[in-house]
Short mmCIF file of N, CA and C in Angstrom, two decimals:
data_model
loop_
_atom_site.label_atom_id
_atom_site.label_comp_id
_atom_site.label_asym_id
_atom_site.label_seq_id
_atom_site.Cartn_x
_atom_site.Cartn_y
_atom_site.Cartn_z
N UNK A 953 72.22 138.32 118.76
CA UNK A 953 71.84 137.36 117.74
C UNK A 953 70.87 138.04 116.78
N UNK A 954 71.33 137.82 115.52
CA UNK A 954 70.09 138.23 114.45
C UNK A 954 68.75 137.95 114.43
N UNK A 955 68.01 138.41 113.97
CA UNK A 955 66.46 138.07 113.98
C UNK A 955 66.56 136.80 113.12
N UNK A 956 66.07 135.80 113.23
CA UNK A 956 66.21 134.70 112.71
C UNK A 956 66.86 133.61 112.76
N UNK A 957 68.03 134.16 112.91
CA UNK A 957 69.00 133.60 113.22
C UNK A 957 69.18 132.15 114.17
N UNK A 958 70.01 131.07 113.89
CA UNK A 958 69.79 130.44 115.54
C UNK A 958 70.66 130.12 116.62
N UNK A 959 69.99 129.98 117.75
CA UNK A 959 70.83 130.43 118.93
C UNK A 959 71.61 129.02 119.40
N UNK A 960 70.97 127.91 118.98
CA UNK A 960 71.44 126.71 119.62
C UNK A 960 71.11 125.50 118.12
N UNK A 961 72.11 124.58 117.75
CA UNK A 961 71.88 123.48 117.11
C UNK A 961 72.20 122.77 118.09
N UNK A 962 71.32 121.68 118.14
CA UNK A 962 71.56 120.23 118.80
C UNK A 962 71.40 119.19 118.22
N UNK A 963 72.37 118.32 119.06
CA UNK A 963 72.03 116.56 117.94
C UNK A 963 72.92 115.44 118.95
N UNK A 964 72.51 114.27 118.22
CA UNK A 964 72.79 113.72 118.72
C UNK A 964 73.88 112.41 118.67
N UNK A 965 75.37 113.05 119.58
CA UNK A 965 76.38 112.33 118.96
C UNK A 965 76.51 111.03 118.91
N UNK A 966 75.42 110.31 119.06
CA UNK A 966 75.10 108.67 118.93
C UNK A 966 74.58 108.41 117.65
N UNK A 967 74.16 109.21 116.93
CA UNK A 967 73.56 108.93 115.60
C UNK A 967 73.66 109.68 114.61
N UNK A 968 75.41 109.67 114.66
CA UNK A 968 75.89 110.43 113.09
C UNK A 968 76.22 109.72 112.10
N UNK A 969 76.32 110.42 110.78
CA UNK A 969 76.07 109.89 109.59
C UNK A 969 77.07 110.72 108.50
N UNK A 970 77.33 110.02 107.50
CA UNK A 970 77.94 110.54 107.05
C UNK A 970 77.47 110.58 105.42
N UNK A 971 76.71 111.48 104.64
CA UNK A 971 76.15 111.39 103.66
C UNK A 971 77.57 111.27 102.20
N UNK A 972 76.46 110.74 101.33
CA UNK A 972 77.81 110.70 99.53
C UNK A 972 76.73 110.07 98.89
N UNK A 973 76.76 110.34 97.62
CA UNK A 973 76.14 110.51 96.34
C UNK A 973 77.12 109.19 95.88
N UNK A 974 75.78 108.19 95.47
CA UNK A 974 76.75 107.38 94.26
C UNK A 974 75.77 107.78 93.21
N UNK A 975 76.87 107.40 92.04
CA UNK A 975 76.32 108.03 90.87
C UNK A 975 75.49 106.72 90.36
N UNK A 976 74.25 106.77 89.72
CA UNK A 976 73.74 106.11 88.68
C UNK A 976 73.80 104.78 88.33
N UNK A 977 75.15 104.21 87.81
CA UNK A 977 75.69 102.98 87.57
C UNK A 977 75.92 102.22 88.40
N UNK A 978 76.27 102.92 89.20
CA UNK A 978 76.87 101.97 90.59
C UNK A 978 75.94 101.59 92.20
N UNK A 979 75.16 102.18 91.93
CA UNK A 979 73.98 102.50 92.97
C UNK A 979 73.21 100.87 93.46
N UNK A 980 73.22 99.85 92.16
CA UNK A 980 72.88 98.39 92.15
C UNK A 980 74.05 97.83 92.95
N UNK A 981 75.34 97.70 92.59
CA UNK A 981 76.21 97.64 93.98
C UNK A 981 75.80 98.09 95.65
N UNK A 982 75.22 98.60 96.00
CA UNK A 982 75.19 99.53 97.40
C UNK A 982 73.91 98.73 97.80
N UNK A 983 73.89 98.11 98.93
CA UNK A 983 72.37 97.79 99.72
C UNK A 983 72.96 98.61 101.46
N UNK A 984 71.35 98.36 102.10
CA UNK A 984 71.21 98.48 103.50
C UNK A 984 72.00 97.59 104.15
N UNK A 985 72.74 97.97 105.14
CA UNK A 985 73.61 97.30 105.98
C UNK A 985 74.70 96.24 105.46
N UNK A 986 74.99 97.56 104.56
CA UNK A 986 76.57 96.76 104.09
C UNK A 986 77.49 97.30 104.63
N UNK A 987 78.77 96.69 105.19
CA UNK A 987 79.81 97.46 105.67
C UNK A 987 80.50 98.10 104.47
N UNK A 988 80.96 99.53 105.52
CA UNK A 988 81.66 100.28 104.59
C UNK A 988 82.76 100.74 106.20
N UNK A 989 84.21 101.71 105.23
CA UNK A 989 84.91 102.33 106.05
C UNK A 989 84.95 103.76 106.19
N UNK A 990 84.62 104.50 106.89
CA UNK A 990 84.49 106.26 106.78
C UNK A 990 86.35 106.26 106.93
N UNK A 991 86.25 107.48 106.28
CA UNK A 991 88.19 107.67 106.82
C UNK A 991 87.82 109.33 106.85
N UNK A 992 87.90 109.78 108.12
CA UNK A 992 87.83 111.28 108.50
C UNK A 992 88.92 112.27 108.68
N UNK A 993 88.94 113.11 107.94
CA UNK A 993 90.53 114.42 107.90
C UNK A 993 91.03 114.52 109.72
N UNK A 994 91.87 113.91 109.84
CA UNK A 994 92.37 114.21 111.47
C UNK A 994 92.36 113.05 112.18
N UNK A 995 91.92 111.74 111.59
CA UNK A 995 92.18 110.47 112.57
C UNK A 995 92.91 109.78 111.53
N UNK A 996 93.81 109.08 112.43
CA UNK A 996 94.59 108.12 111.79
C UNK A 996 94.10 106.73 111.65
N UNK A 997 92.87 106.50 111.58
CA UNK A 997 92.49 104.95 110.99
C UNK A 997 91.39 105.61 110.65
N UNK A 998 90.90 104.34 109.64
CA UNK A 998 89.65 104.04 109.56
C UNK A 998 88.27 104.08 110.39
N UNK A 999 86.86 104.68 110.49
CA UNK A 999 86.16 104.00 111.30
C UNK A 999 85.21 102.95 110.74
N UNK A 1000 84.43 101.58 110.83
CA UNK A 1000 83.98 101.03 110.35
C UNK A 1000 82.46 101.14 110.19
N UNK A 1001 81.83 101.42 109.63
CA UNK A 1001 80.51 102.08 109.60
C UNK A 1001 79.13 100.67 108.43
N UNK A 1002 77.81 101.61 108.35
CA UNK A 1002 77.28 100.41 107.18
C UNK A 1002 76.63 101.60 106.93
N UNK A 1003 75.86 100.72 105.62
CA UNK A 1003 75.22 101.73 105.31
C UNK A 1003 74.01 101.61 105.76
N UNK A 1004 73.11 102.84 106.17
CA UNK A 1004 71.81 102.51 106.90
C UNK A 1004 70.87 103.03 106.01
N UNK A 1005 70.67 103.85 104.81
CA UNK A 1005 69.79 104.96 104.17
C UNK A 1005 70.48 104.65 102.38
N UNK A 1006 69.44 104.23 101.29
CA UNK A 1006 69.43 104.62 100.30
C UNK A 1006 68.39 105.67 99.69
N UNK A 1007 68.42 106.73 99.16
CA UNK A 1007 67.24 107.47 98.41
C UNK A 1007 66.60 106.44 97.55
N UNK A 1008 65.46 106.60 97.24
CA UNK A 1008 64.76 105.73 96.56
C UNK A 1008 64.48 106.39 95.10
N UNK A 1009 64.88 107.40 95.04
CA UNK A 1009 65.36 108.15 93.46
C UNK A 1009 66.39 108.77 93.60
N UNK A 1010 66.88 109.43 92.24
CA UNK A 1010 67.50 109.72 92.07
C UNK A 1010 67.63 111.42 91.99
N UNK A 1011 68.81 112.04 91.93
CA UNK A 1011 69.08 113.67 91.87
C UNK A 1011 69.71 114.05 91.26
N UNK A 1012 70.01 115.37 90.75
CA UNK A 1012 71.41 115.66 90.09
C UNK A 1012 72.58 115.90 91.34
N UNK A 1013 73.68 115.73 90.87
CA UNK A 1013 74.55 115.55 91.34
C UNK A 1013 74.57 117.21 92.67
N UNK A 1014 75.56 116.95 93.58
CA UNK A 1014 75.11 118.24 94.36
C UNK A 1014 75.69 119.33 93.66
N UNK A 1015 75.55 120.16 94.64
CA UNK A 1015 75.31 121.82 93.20
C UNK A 1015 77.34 121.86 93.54
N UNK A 1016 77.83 121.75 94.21
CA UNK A 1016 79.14 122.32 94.42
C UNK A 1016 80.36 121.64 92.97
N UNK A 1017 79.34 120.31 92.06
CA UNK A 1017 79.90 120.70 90.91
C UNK A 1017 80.02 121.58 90.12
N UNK A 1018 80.73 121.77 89.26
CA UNK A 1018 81.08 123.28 88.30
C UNK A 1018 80.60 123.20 87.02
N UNK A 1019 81.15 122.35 86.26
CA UNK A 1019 80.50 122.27 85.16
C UNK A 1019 79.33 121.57 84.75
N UNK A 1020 78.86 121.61 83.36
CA UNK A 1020 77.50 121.18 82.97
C UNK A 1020 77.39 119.39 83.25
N UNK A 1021 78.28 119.14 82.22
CA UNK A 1021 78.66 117.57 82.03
C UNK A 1021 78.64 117.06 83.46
N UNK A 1022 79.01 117.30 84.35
CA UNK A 1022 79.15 116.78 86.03
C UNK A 1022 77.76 116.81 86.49
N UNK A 1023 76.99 118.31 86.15
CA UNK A 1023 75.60 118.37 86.45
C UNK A 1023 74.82 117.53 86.60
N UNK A 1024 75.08 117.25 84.90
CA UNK A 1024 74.38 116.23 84.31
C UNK A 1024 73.91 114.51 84.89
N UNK A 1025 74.98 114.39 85.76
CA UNK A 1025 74.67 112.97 86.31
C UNK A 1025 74.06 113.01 87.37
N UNK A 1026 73.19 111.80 87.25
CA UNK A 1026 72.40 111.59 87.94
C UNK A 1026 72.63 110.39 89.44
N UNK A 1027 72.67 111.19 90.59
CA UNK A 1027 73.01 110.42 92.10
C UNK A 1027 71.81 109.91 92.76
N UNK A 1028 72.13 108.82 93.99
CA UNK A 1028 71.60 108.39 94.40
C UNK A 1028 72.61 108.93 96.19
N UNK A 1029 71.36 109.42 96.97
CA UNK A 1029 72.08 109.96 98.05
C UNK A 1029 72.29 109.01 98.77
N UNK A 1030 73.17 108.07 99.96
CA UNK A 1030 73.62 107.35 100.77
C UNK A 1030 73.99 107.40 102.07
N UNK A 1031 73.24 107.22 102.89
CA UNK A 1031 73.92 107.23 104.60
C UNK A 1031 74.52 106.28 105.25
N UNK A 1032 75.81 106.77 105.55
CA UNK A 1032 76.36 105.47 106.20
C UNK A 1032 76.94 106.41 107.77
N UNK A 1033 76.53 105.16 108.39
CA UNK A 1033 76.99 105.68 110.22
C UNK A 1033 78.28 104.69 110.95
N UNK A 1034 78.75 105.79 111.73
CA UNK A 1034 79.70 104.56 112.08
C UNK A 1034 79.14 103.11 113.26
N UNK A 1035 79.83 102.25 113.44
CA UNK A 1035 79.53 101.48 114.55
C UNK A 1035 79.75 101.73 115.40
N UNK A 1036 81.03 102.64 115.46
CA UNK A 1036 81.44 102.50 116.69
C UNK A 1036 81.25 104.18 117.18
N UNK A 1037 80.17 104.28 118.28
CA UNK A 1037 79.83 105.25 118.32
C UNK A 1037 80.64 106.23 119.92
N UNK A 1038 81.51 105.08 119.90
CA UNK A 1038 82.42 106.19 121.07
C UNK A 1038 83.46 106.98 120.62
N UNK A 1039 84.29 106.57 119.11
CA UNK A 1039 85.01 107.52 118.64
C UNK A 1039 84.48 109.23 118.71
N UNK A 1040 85.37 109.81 118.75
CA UNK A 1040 85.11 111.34 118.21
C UNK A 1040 84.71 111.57 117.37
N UNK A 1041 83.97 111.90 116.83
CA UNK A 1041 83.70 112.46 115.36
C UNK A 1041 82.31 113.50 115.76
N UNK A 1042 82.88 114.63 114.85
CA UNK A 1042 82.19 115.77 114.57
C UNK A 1042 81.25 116.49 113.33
N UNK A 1043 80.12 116.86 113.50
CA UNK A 1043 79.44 117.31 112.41
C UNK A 1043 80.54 117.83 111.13
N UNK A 1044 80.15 118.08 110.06
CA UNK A 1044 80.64 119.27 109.09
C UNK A 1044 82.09 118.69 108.80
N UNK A 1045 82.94 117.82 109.31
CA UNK A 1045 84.15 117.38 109.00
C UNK A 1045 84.13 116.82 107.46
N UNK A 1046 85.18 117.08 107.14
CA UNK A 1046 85.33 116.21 105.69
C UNK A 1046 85.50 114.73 105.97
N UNK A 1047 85.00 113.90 105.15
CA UNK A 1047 85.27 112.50 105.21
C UNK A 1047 84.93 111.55 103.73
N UNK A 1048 85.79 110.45 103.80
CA UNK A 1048 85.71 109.82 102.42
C UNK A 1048 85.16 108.01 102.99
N UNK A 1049 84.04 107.26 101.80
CA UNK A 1049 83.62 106.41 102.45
C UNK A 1049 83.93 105.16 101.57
N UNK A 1050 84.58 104.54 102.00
CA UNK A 1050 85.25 103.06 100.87
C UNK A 1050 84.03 101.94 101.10
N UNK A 1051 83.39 101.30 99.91
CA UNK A 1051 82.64 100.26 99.55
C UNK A 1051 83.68 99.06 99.36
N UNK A 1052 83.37 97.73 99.57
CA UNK A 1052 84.18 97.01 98.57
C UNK A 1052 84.51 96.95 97.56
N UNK A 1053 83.35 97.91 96.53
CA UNK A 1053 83.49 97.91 95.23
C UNK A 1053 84.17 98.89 95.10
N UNK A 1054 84.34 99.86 95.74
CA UNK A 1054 85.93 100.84 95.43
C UNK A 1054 85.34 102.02 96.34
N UNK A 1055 85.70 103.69 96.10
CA UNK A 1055 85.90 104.21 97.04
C UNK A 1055 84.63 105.61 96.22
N UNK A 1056 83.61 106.15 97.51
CA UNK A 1056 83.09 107.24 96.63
C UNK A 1056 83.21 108.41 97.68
N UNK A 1057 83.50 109.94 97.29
CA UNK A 1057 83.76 110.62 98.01
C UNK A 1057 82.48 111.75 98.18
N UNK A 1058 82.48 112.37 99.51
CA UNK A 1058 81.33 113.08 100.11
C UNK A 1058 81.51 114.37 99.61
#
């Protein structure tokens, strides 16, 4: 192992989360413990989740946009966890999280 490096991450698979940026406008839509649906690359349904975490300001958008104009907007970060905490689900997976008011992606 490298100097620095680390030898062990741990966590805890009862209290995962699944972070996404709403942008700006839409952020007045979104409260604490609203249901939402996670939909994760590799399961075939839905899991039903809420949201537990709003930022209380705002950021620029995350860096893995490209251009300026995208930069430019301004997010509000969001945690939503599932309920149901016996499914599988794994750190680092891709996943997309549907509001009633439509759908924002992670």
């Amino acid at each position: 192992v490298a100097a620095g490096a680390p030898v062990v991450i741990m966590g805890d698979p009862t209290r995962l989360w699944v972070k996404v940026y709403i942008p700006e406008d839409l952020i007045s839509q979104v409260t604490v413990d609203q249901q939402a649906r996670i939909r994760v690359d590799g399961l075939d349904k839905d899991v039903p989740g809420r949201v537990r975490y709003i930022a209380t300001s705002a950021e620029f958008t995350p860096r893995n946009i490209q251009t300026p104009e995208e930069r430019a907007t301004q997010t509000f970060a969001v945690k939503v966890s599932p309920d149901n905490t016996q499914i599988s689900l794994y750190p680092g997976v891709a996943a997309d999280v549907y509001f009633e008011q439509g759908k924002v992606d992670e």
